[in-house]
Structures are given as structure tokens and as C-alpha cells.
Tab-separated table of C-alpha atoms in Angstrom:
chain	number	residue	atom	x	y	z
A	1	MET	CA	-27.909	-5.064	27.480
A	2	ASN	CA	-28.452	-6.614	24.134
A	3	SER	CA	-27.628	-10.078	23.225
A	4	PRO	CA	-23.790	-10.660	22.455
A	5	LEU	CA	-22.338	-10.350	19.018
A	6	ARG	CA	-21.088	-13.866	18.542
A	7	ILE	CA	-17.721	-14.037	16.782
A	8	GLY	CA	-15.610	-16.576	14.885
A	9	ILE	CA	-11.999	-16.164	13.929
A	10	ALA	CA	-10.209	-18.118	11.129
A	11	GLY	CA	-6.513	-17.671	11.418
A	12	LEU	CA	-4.545	-17.297	14.826
A	13	GLY	CA	-1.414	-15.841	13.417
A	14	THR	CA	-0.044	-12.644	14.760
A	15	VAL	CA	-3.059	-10.630	14.053
A	16	GLY	CA	-5.488	-13.258	14.930
A	17	ALA	CA	-3.898	-13.926	18.459
A	18	GLY	CA	-3.704	-10.042	18.984
A	19	VAL	CA	-7.658	-9.861	18.306
A	20	VAL	CA	-8.142	-12.497	20.901
A	21	LYS	CA	-6.062	-10.620	23.478
A	22	LEU	CA	-7.747	-7.395	22.879
A	23	LEU	CA	-11.335	-8.957	23.132
A	24	ALA	CA	-10.045	-10.342	26.567
A	25	GLU	CA	-8.340	-7.382	27.850
A	26	HIS	CA	-11.058	-4.755	26.833
A	27	GLY	CA	-14.167	-6.837	27.039
A	28	ARG	CA	-15.980	-4.679	29.382
A	29	LEU	CA	-14.949	-1.362	27.573
A	30	LEU	CA	-15.827	-2.906	24.228
A	31	SER	CA	-19.531	-3.948	25.492
A	32	LEU	CA	-20.065	-0.304	26.405
A	33	ARG	CA	-18.846	0.922	23.194
A	34	GLY	CA	-20.519	-1.495	21.119
A	35	GLY	CA	-23.807	-1.552	23.012
A	36	ARG	CA	-23.572	-5.325	23.568
A	37	PRO	CA	-20.875	-7.914	24.352
A	38	LEU	CA	-18.406	-9.066	22.075
A	39	LYS	CA	-18.250	-12.781	22.673
A	40	LEU	CA	-15.617	-15.054	20.943
A	41	VAL	CA	-17.212	-18.441	20.509
A	42	ALA	CA	-15.142	-20.311	17.911
A	43	VAL	CA	-11.745	-20.308	16.225
A	44	SER	CA	-9.968	-22.113	13.543
A	45	ALA	CA	-6.434	-22.426	12.482
A	46	ARG	CA	-3.931	-24.796	10.890
A	47	SER	CA	-2.512	-26.297	14.052
A	48	LYS	CA	-4.410	-26.622	17.333
A	49	ALA	CA	-1.247	-27.874	18.969
A	50	LYS	CA	0.847	-24.845	18.238
A	51	LYS	CA	1.723	-22.821	21.456
A	52	ARG	CA	0.007	-19.495	21.499
A	53	ASP	CA	0.060	-16.849	24.282
A	54	ILE	CA	-3.747	-16.601	24.358
A	55	ASP	CA	-6.480	-18.497	26.449
A	56	LEU	CA	-8.778	-20.518	24.109
A	57	SER	CA	-10.133	-22.670	26.951
A	58	ARG	CA	-13.616	-21.434	26.519
A	59	VAL	CA	-13.544	-21.286	22.732
A	60	ARG	CA	-14.795	-24.061	20.487
A	61	TRP	CA	-12.086	-25.109	17.969
A	62	GLU	CA	-13.114	-25.791	14.395
A	63	LYS	CA	-10.755	-27.881	12.343
A	64	ASP	CA	-12.292	-26.605	9.224
A	65	PRO	CA	-12.527	-22.842	8.820
A	66	LEU	CA	-15.558	-23.241	6.514
A	67	ALA	CA	-17.571	-24.566	9.427
A	68	LEU	CA	-17.546	-21.030	10.933
A	69	ALA	CA	-19.666	-19.945	7.778
A	70	ALA	CA	-22.207	-22.524	8.713
A	71	ALA	CA	-22.179	-22.395	12.411
A	72	PRO	CA	-25.596	-21.223	13.826
A	73	ASP	CA	-24.014	-19.572	16.886
A	74	VAL	CA	-21.654	-17.211	14.843
A	75	ASP	CA	-22.719	-13.861	13.776
A	76	VAL	CA	-19.846	-12.361	12.499
A	77	VAL	CA	-16.728	-14.191	10.830
A	78	ILE	CA	-13.284	-12.760	11.025
A	79	GLU	CA	-11.101	-13.688	8.034
A	80	LEU	CA	-7.348	-13.604	8.865
A	81	ILE	CA	-6.222	-16.434	6.816
A	82	GLY	CA	-4.868	-14.230	3.877
A	83	GLY	CA	-4.432	-14.856	0.181
A	84	SER	CA	-6.768	-13.860	-2.708
A	85	ARG	CA	-7.893	-17.303	-3.560
A	86	GLY	CA	-8.484	-20.749	-1.948
A	87	ILE	CA	-9.900	-21.216	1.438
A	88	ALA	CA	-9.802	-17.383	2.536
A	89	ARG	CA	-12.168	-16.525	-0.469
A	90	GLN	CA	-14.308	-19.438	-0.073
A	91	LEU	CA	-14.882	-18.530	3.650
A	92	VAL	CA	-15.752	-14.930	3.025
A	93	GLN	CA	-18.123	-16.043	0.292
A	94	LYS	CA	-19.839	-18.815	2.196
A	95	ALA	CA	-20.168	-16.645	5.412
A	96	LEU	CA	-21.731	-13.720	3.556
A	97	ALA	CA	-23.947	-16.030	1.513
A	98	ALA	CA	-24.942	-17.666	4.992
A	99	GLY	CA	-26.126	-14.290	6.239
A	100	LYS	CA	-23.135	-13.574	8.456
A	101	HIS	CA	-21.199	-10.301	8.750
A	102	VAL	CA	-17.538	-10.505	7.625
A	103	VAL	CA	-14.436	-8.587	8.952
A	104	THR	CA	-11.168	-9.168	7.065
A	105	ALA	CA	-7.553	-7.868	7.066
A	106	ASN	CA	-6.972	-9.440	3.671
A	107	LYS	CA	-6.016	-6.814	1.152
A	108	ALA	CA	-5.106	-9.334	-1.559
A	109	LEU	CA	-8.567	-10.667	-1.412
A	110	LEU	CA	-10.187	-7.345	-1.646
A	111	ALA	CA	-7.947	-5.923	-4.412
A	112	MET	CA	-8.737	-9.126	-6.513
A	113	HIS	CA	-12.461	-9.661	-5.686
A	114	GLY	CA	-13.544	-6.604	-3.617
A	115	THR	CA	-16.322	-5.524	-5.862
A	116	GLU	CA	-17.872	-9.001	-6.123
A	117	LEU	CA	-17.667	-9.374	-2.332
A	118	ALA	CA	-19.193	-6.017	-1.708
A	119	THR	CA	-22.139	-7.004	-4.212
A	120	LEU	CA	-22.685	-10.225	-2.173
A	121	ALA	CA	-22.646	-8.391	1.104
A	122	GLU	CA	-25.248	-5.848	0.093
A	123	LYS	CA	-27.425	-8.626	-1.513
A	124	LYS	CA	-27.520	-10.325	1.801
A	125	GLY	CA	-27.892	-7.217	3.720
A	126	ARG	CA	-24.698	-7.815	5.712
A	127	ILE	CA	-21.526	-5.908	6.605
A	128	LEU	CA	-18.288	-6.353	4.763
A	129	ALA	CA	-15.582	-4.362	6.831
A	130	PHE	CA	-11.906	-4.359	6.167
A	131	GLU	CA	-10.186	-1.417	8.142
A	132	ALA	CA	-7.344	-3.653	9.028
A	133	ALA	CA	-6.581	-4.511	5.348
A	134	VAL	CA	-4.989	-1.036	4.684
A	135	ALA	CA	-2.467	0.800	6.712
A	136	GLY	CA	-2.742	-1.219	9.955
A	137	GLY	CA	-4.102	0.917	12.745
A	138	ILE	CA	-4.476	3.902	10.600
A	139	PRO	CA	-8.328	4.494	10.315
A	140	ILE	CA	-8.330	5.555	6.777
A	141	ILE	CA	-11.168	3.465	5.498
A	142	LYS	CA	-13.456	4.926	8.221
A	143	ALA	CA	-12.119	8.280	7.372
A	144	LEU	CA	-13.141	7.764	3.650
A	145	ARG	CA	-16.603	6.276	4.634
A	146	GLU	CA	-17.533	8.930	7.192
A	147	GLY	CA	-15.322	11.831	7.925
A	148	LEU	CA	-14.445	12.689	4.290
A	149	VAL	CA	-17.688	11.485	2.932
A	150	GLY	CA	-18.755	15.029	1.931
A	151	ASN	CA	-15.869	15.431	-0.553
A	152	ARG	CA	-14.864	14.375	-4.007
A	153	VAL	CA	-11.357	13.098	-3.681
A	154	ARG	CA	-9.054	14.769	-6.010
A	155	ARG	CA	-5.836	12.769	-5.047
A	156	LEU	CA	-4.622	10.114	-2.633
A	157	TYR	CA	-1.272	9.044	-1.803
A	158	GLY	CA	0.674	7.409	0.716
A	159	ILE	CA	3.460	5.270	2.162
A	160	LEU	CA	1.598	1.882	2.295
A	161	ASN	CA	4.374	-0.532	3.050
A	162	GLY	CA	6.370	-0.404	6.197
A	163	THR	CA	9.069	-2.810	5.067
A	164	CYS	CA	10.064	-0.662	2.096
A	165	ASN	CA	9.978	2.441	4.325
A	166	TYR	CA	12.250	0.891	6.859
A	167	ILE	CA	14.739	-0.125	4.103
A	168	LEU	CA	14.772	3.313	2.476
A	169	THR	CA	15.191	4.900	5.839
A	170	THR	CA	18.127	2.608	6.767
A	171	MET	CA	19.751	2.960	3.518
A	172	ARG	CA	19.543	6.978	3.996
A	173	GLU	CA	20.794	6.779	7.675
A	174	THR	CA	23.702	4.145	7.064
A	175	GLY	CA	24.743	4.637	3.582
A	176	ARG	CA	24.362	1.004	2.992
A	177	ASP	CA	23.021	-0.537	-0.179
A	178	PHE	CA	19.671	-2.328	-0.609
A	179	ASP	CA	20.902	-5.748	-0.492
A	180	VAL	CA	22.794	-5.401	2.733
A	181	VAL	CA	19.874	-3.452	4.455
A	182	LEU	CA	17.343	-6.031	3.103
A	183	ALA	CA	19.351	-8.898	4.653
A	184	GLU	CA	19.495	-6.822	8.112
A	185	ALA	CA	15.747	-6.327	7.989
A	186	GLN	CA	15.010	-10.064	7.258
A	187	ALA	CA	17.279	-10.921	10.383
A	188	ALA	CA	15.556	-8.376	12.380
A	189	GLY	CA	11.994	-9.644	11.442
A	190	TYR	CA	10.904	-6.518	9.321
A	191	ALA	CA	11.107	-8.443	6.079
A	192	GLU	CA	9.974	-11.762	4.984
A	193	THR	CA	12.363	-14.571	3.935
A	194	ASP	CA	10.890	-14.139	0.454
A	195	PRO	CA	10.578	-10.359	0.460
A	196	SER	CA	9.186	-9.815	-3.194
A	197	PHE	CA	5.797	-9.194	-2.063
A	198	ASP	CA	6.909	-6.078	-0.197
A	199	VAL	CA	10.057	-4.820	-2.135
A	200	ASP	CA	8.490	-5.322	-5.564
A	201	GLY	CA	5.572	-3.102	-4.678
A	202	ILE	CA	2.703	-5.696	-4.637
A	203	ASP	CA	1.640	-5.386	-1.116
A	204	ALA	CA	1.430	-1.614	-1.734
A	205	ALA	CA	-0.558	-1.960	-4.858
A	206	HIS	CA	-3.038	-4.240	-3.151
A	207	LYS	CA	-3.699	-1.595	-0.624
A	208	LEU	CA	-3.833	1.170	-3.231
A	209	ALA	CA	-6.468	-0.626	-5.202
A	210	VAL	CA	-8.600	-1.095	-2.239
A	211	LEU	CA	-8.165	2.650	-1.251
A	212	THR	CA	-9.099	3.826	-4.782
A	213	GLY	CA	-12.230	1.899	-4.824
A	214	ALA	CA	-13.300	3.575	-1.516
A	215	ALA	CA	-11.935	7.138	-2.433
A	216	PHE	CA	-13.252	7.402	-5.844
A	217	GLY	CA	-16.398	5.121	-5.679
A	218	CYS	CA	-15.217	2.931	-8.446
A	219	ARG	CA	-14.812	-0.686	-8.976
A	220	VAL	CA	-11.610	-2.189	-7.375
A	221	ASN	CA	-9.085	-2.704	-10.166
A	222	PHE	CA	-5.843	-4.211	-9.182
A	223	GLU	CA	-4.803	-5.011	-12.659
A	224	GLY	CA	-4.983	-1.147	-13.403
A	225	VAL	CA	-2.172	-0.423	-10.925
A	226	HIS	CA	1.198	0.527	-12.394
A	227	VAL	CA	3.710	-1.470	-10.077
A	228	GLU	CA	7.566	-0.731	-9.471
A	229	GLY	CA	9.528	-1.785	-6.412
A	230	ILE	CA	12.583	-0.403	-4.654
A	231	ARG	CA	15.292	-3.110	-5.758
A	232	ARG	CA	17.053	-0.660	-8.184
A	233	VAL	CA	17.307	2.255	-5.689
A	234	THR	CA	20.886	2.706	-4.580
A	235	SER	CA	22.594	4.559	-1.760
A	236	MET	CA	24.118	6.797	-4.368
A	237	ASP	CA	20.449	7.729	-5.643
A	238	ILE	CA	19.531	8.506	-1.865
A	239	GLN	CA	22.439	10.731	-1.461
A	240	PHE	CA	21.784	12.636	-4.672
A	241	ALA	CA	18.120	12.968	-3.720
A	242	GLU	CA	19.232	14.574	-0.437
A	243	GLU	CA	21.619	16.938	-2.166
A	244	LEU	CA	18.799	17.944	-4.643
A	245	GLY	CA	16.321	18.567	-1.729
A	246	TYR	CA	14.412	15.349	-1.954
A	247	ARG	CA	13.760	12.070	-0.074
A	248	ILE	CA	12.900	8.847	-1.830
A	249	LYS	CA	9.728	6.997	-0.722
A	250	LEU	CA	7.657	4.096	-2.231
A	251	LEU	CA	4.485	5.657	-2.765
A	252	GLY	CA	0.985	4.538	-3.853
A	253	LEU	CA	-0.855	7.353	-5.688
A	254	ALA	CA	-4.226	7.636	-7.233
A	255	ARG	CA	-6.051	10.294	-8.937
A	256	GLY	CA	-8.598	11.092	-11.592
A	257	THR	CA	-7.389	12.232	-14.973
A	258	PRO	CA	-8.952	13.040	-18.428
A	259	TYR	CA	-7.999	9.640	-19.445
A	260	GLY	CA	-9.421	7.717	-16.397
A	261	ILE	CA	-8.206	6.720	-12.934
A	262	GLU	CA	-4.323	6.742	-12.566
A	263	GLN	CA	-3.158	4.152	-10.013
A	264	ARG	CA	0.603	3.932	-9.535
A	265	VAL	CA	3.144	2.552	-7.014
A	266	HIS	CA	6.668	3.194	-7.573
A	267	PRO	CA	9.958	5.050	-5.802
A	268	CYS	CA	9.288	8.816	-5.644
A	269	MET	CA	11.424	11.660	-5.192
A	270	VAL	CA	9.662	13.870	-2.446
A	271	SER	CA	10.488	17.414	-1.570
A	272	LEU	CA	11.947	17.604	1.972
A	273	GLU	CA	9.157	20.339	2.564
A	274	ALA	CA	6.448	17.703	2.267
A	275	PRO	CA	5.369	16.149	5.541
A	276	ILE	CA	5.258	12.697	4.199
A	277	ALA	CA	9.017	12.881	3.476
A	278	HIS	CA	9.481	12.759	7.094
A	279	ILE	CA	7.456	9.526	7.707
A	280	GLU	CA	10.335	6.980	8.635
A	281	GLY	CA	11.128	3.440	9.603
A	282	VAL	CA	8.167	1.108	9.668
A	283	PHE	CA	5.474	3.811	9.724
A	284	ASN	CA	2.852	4.413	7.171
A	285	ALA	CA	1.088	7.538	5.981
A	286	VAL	CA	-1.862	8.315	3.894
A	287	VAL	CA	-2.713	11.820	2.404
A	288	VAL	CA	-6.201	12.509	1.082
A	289	GLU	CA	-6.806	15.763	-0.971
A	290	GLY	CA	-10.772	16.599	-0.962
A	291	ASP	CA	-12.254	19.440	-2.785
A	292	PHE	CA	-13.962	20.979	0.379
A	293	VAL	CA	-11.611	19.715	3.243
A	294	GLY	CA	-8.280	20.278	1.467
A	295	THR	CA	-5.361	18.142	2.391
A	296	THR	CA	-5.560	15.731	5.379
A	297	MET	CA	-2.819	13.328	6.357
A	298	PHE	CA	-3.168	10.198	8.484
A	299	GLN	CA	-0.014	8.462	9.879
A	300	GLY	CA	0.860	5.518	12.292
A	301	ARG	CA	1.903	1.969	12.253
A	302	GLY	CA	0.995	0.188	9.275
A	303	ALA	CA	1.476	-3.305	10.561
A	304	GLY	CA	1.944	-5.330	13.759
A	305	GLN	CA	-0.299	-7.313	16.110
A	306	GLY	CA	-1.579	-4.361	18.094
A	307	PRO	CA	-2.331	-1.833	15.374
A	308	THR	CA	-3.940	-4.416	13.060
A	309	ALA	CA	-5.980	-6.140	16.025
A	310	SER	CA	-7.074	-2.592	16.967
A	311	ALA	CA	-8.385	-2.029	13.355
A	312	VAL	CA	-10.248	-5.527	13.389
A	313	VAL	CA	-11.969	-4.840	16.477
A	314	ALA	CA	-13.049	-1.281	15.394
A	315	ASP	CA	-14.916	-3.051	12.748
A	316	LEU	CA	-16.485	-5.382	15.316
A	317	VAL	CA	-17.771	-2.505	17.321
A	318	ASP	CA	-19.337	-0.999	14.086
A	319	VAL	CA	-20.841	-4.442	13.415
A	320	ALA	CA	-22.183	-4.602	16.898
A	321	ARG	CA	-23.787	-1.063	16.709
A	322	GLY	CA	-25.256	-1.890	13.278
A	323	ARG	CA	-23.282	0.767	11.462
A	324	ASP	CA	-24.007	-0.511	7.981
A	325	MET	CA	-22.493	1.389	5.249
A	326	PRO	CA	-21.567	0.206	1.604
A	327	ALA	CA	-18.102	-1.537	1.744
A	328	PHE	CA	-16.708	1.067	-0.890
A	329	VAL	CA	-18.770	4.019	0.322
A	330	VAL	CA	-21.350	3.976	-2.535
A	331	PRO	CA	-23.689	1.071	-3.189
A	332	ALA	CA	-21.869	-1.828	-5.153
A	333	ALA	CA	-24.152	-1.509	-7.927
A	334	ARG	CA	-23.285	2.103	-8.430
A	335	LEU	CA	-19.559	1.668	-8.504
A	336	ALA	CA	-18.160	3.039	-11.664
A	337	ALA	CA	-16.265	1.118	-14.071
A	338	LYS	CA	-13.634	3.787	-14.699
A	339	LYS	CA	-11.301	3.406	-17.490
A	340	VAL	CA	-7.441	3.134	-16.550
A	341	SER	CA	-5.357	6.027	-17.226
A	342	PRO	CA	-2.412	4.846	-19.556
A	343	MET	CA	0.939	5.269	-17.510
A	344	GLY	CA	2.489	6.724	-20.767
A	345	ARG	CA	0.114	9.660	-20.443
A	346	HIS	CA	1.368	10.623	-16.941
A	347	ILE	CA	2.835	14.068	-16.770
A	348	GLY	CA	5.699	14.926	-14.294
A	349	ALA	CA	9.242	15.743	-13.539
A	350	TYR	CA	11.893	13.069	-13.395
A	351	TYR	CA	15.395	12.236	-11.907
A	352	MET	CA	17.755	10.230	-14.140
A	353	ARG	CA	21.015	8.804	-13.002
A	354	LEU	CA	23.549	7.595	-15.479
A	355	MET	CA	26.867	5.732	-15.124
A	356	VAL	CA	28.978	7.002	-17.977
A	357	GLN	CA	32.474	6.754	-19.307
A	358	ASP	CA	34.273	10.046	-18.613
A	359	ARG	CA	35.092	11.165	-22.058
A	360	PRO	CA	34.301	14.243	-24.347
A	361	GLY	CA	30.941	14.319	-25.989
A	362	VAL	CA	29.062	12.416	-23.425
A	363	ILE	CA	26.898	15.359	-22.225
A	364	ALA	CA	26.203	16.364	-25.768
A	365	ALA	CA	24.946	12.965	-26.761
A	366	LEU	CA	22.710	12.982	-23.803
A	367	SER	CA	21.343	16.357	-24.462
A	368	SER	CA	20.694	15.459	-28.167
A	369	VAL	CA	18.462	12.438	-27.165
A	370	LEU	CA	16.581	14.571	-24.702
A	371	ALA	CA	16.049	17.350	-27.207
A	372	LYS	CA	14.689	14.948	-29.715
A	373	GLU	CA	11.963	14.058	-27.183
A	374	ARG	CA	11.391	17.674	-26.369
A	375	ILE	CA	12.353	16.995	-22.620
A	376	SER	CA	13.739	20.257	-20.872
A	377	VAL	CA	16.455	19.649	-18.432
A	378	GLU	CA	16.018	21.578	-15.004
A	379	SER	CA	19.542	20.600	-13.418
A	380	MET	CA	22.576	18.434	-14.178
A	381	LEU	CA	25.179	17.002	-11.704
A	382	GLN	CA	28.439	15.245	-12.568
A	383	ARG	CA	30.643	13.826	-9.740
A	384	GLY	CA	34.346	12.606	-9.950
A	385	ARG	CA	36.719	12.122	-12.799
A	386	SER	CA	38.125	8.934	-13.823
A	387	ARG	CA	39.658	7.551	-17.069
A	388	SER	CA	39.225	3.793	-16.057
A	389	ALA	CA	35.898	3.668	-14.380
A	390	GLU	CA	32.292	5.082	-14.950
A	391	VAL	CA	31.138	8.292	-13.274
A	392	PRO	CA	27.605	9.114	-12.185
A	393	VAL	CA	25.821	11.787	-13.919
A	394	VAL	CA	22.365	12.987	-12.576
A	395	LEU	CA	19.865	15.107	-14.233
A	396	THR	CA	16.484	16.384	-13.361
A	397	THR	CA	13.765	17.428	-15.886
A	398	HIS	CA	10.888	19.845	-16.232
A	399	GLU	CA	7.318	18.388	-16.490
A	400	THR	CA	7.201	15.905	-19.469
A	401	GLU	CA	5.095	13.016	-20.619
A	402	GLU	CA	6.043	9.551	-19.180
A	403	ALA	CA	6.180	7.970	-22.880
A	404	ALA	CA	8.580	10.430	-24.014
A	405	MET	CA	10.938	9.971	-20.946
A	406	GLN	CA	10.844	6.246	-21.322
A	407	ARG	CA	11.716	6.458	-24.909
A	408	ALA	CA	14.678	8.795	-24.007
A	409	ALA	CA	15.853	6.666	-21.256
A	410	ALA	CA	15.854	3.440	-23.600
A	411	ARG	CA	17.902	5.368	-26.200
A	412	ILE	CA	20.301	6.721	-23.691
A	413	GLY	CA	20.844	3.330	-22.178
A	414	LYS	CA	22.060	2.286	-25.642
A	415	LEU	CA	24.808	4.841	-26.097
A	416	ARG	CA	28.215	3.375	-26.100
A	417	ALA	CA	29.323	5.663	-23.277
A	418	VAL	CA	26.512	4.572	-20.878
A	419	ALA	CA	27.707	1.654	-18.863
A	420	GLU	CA	24.266	0.422	-17.562
A	421	GLU	CA	20.528	0.996	-17.848
A	422	PRO	CA	19.596	4.468	-16.628
A	423	CYS	CA	18.021	4.725	-13.162
A	424	LEU	CA	14.657	6.695	-13.455
A	425	ILE	CA	12.683	7.866	-10.650
A	426	ARG	CA	9.750	10.288	-10.809
A	427	ILE	CA	9.660	13.544	-9.000
A	428	GLU	CA	6.148	14.242	-7.185
A	429	ALA	CA	4.813	17.565	-6.561
A	430	LEU	CA	3.177	16.999	-3.246
């Protein structure tokens, strides 16, 4: 048996504790699969006194996580602190500079500094692995690095945030609106006290930026992601979607276009015939379309102690075996600096819901605005009659340019008969 792979862990929250448990429970199996023992030698976290359901009696405690980067008895540092700046970034940089391998679950760090860190890892001849950073236990990074490496990726899309998927699923199943379901999700532990990172699409955008780098061999560019959240989606929209044969999902999508790489995160109308429409609750799913393999779909739990710890340990086994591949599939120096495709250039169909006063001439006014932008209406629905209150009008369009649709929505929102800003949701052909 070869010498042990000596491990240091920074961060003992939910995921860190899960990694310690997995290493303890599957130690013998992991030694066989990794070709050498995986030995936890040191840990670091904010509080040593905090009660944790793990045995750390034989493990050295480091008060300063940066000590793991300098420790001579640590071969690989697992960074589970989180955040794109501060101590997490310093630890990863120092560990790589000191000639240690790094395994991380930090999607924000990779989204903001992934290219830089990949370059440093390759310069030092060390492995930077991050399966746990995207989609929890779903092995999508490994799929892009290995199983799909013979393909040019045409398009990638997925449900990348379990909190949003849970909220949208519950809204559909119960008929309750966003604020009510969000409060229930917070009480149940599915949403944070401050949910903005999830419900405003930032978490999904971090993950999409990392996936785009790996899928398209380009520099990681979080700033190039168009981001919208789910706060404006109502139970009414979800009901209309079902009636029209769609389901609303927050998706992250990336593809190459003649104008550059298009990266976007926003609510989408997805046909009920698409498999991803039926991924419910806290589950994630990623679809990759390759030129030779066709369409492949990966699904599973996108977060949680067990799935994320599983992904971290999978990376550890690769390190133990010496499976060294570029972090983003191609060498960091060869990652393309691709242009960002302007969102206004996006071509697609749209759903628009309006709350309007029920009086003659409203539909004619709407049609006039759309005609001036050369937008063709595919269908229109009107529900209810009321002389004293607004009624919903829903229309769907044929494919048109995003910029034209946004101009039309802005003009329609200013019409006297329209009571509030139009709700606009893109319809995705998946």
C-alpha cells in the first residue's frame, strides 16, 4: 500500500462534518479505490468548542486555517469556508503556491477567480478539483472533464438551485404565492434567513459560470452572466403556464452564438414534454448537448451534507490516484477569452402577463405596440370581467429579439389601462 494522502479540512459546517463522517465510515473502501489510505490529519474552523457529531480526537486542530497551507504533513487542503474573497481565497492561493492540491466546494470563489486559480495550480503542477461546487452530488464536472470530453458542447442548461426549485414546485402544488412559500421554506430550513443569494439567482449564476468554463473551454466570466430571480413569479403565472402546457423553472443556460458566449439565469417556461420540467422539489438537473453524444441529462440532490460530501471525497480519490486534468478541461493558458453575447441579441419566444382595466380598446392598444416592434402573437388569453378591478391578460409570442420584446414591454407598461409592470418570462425550446 502506498503512503497515505494526508488531508487538511478548513470549515466544519454541514459539508465539512459530512466529509469527516464519510472518511471515517468508508475509510477501508476509499483506500482500495484511491490506491492509498485517505488520512485526515488536521482541521480548522471558527469554533473549537462547538458541538459536532464527529470524532476529531485523533486530528490536529489549527486555529488559523492558513496554517493548513504551510503544514508539512498536509498533502491536500479541502476548502469549505465559502465566499469569493477573504480567508477562503487566501487559503486556496497559499495552498497551491505551497505545492499542495486543493479540493473546494466554493462556487463563488471559482466564479470570480477560477481562471486565476487554475493557472496557479498548473504552474505548481497541482490539482484544483471542485466537483462539489456545482450541483452537489451530481458528477457533472467529471462528466465534462472525462465522459463528454470527445464532444464540442453546443448547449448546457439546468436547474442549479434547489431552494428556487422547491419554492416554484410548492407554489404550483399549493397555489400559494411566493412570499408565503418562501416563509415556509425558511421555517423548514430549505431557505436561508436572507434568501437573496438563492431567490435572486446569484447562486445559480456562480454555478453556471463555472460550468460554462468547463463546457466551452473559456475563461470563467461571472460578470458575463445575465441574472434574474424568481421574486416576480406569481401563482397566477404558474397556473397560466400549466394551462399553456408549460412549467416554470429557474434555469441557468449557456451556449455559443455568433456574438459570443450567451450565459443567462432566469425563470423559464419549459414545455411539459421536456424531462427537466419534471425535476421537482430540492433536486437539481443539468442537461448537456454534445455534437457527437447528443443530449445527456444528469439529475440528483444538488445540496445537503451527504451529496456534497460525496462529491468532495470523489475529488480526493482522484487526487490519491494522481488523476491530474486541467481544472477547466483545457490548459489554463489556452482558455479562450470569448466575447459575451449581449442579452438584447437573444432570440426566443415570450410569455407576457398584464393586469389591465377591463374596457374597450385595450387589446387594440397592446396589438399596436407589438406590431410596431414587429412581434407576432401566438396566443392570447383573457380571464374574468370586472368594471372595478384589473383583469389578467396573457399572451405568448413567436420568436423575436430580446431587445424588441423589452422595448415593447416598457411601452405597454406605460399604457393608462395597464395597472402594473408586465411580467415577462422567456419560453425555452428544450
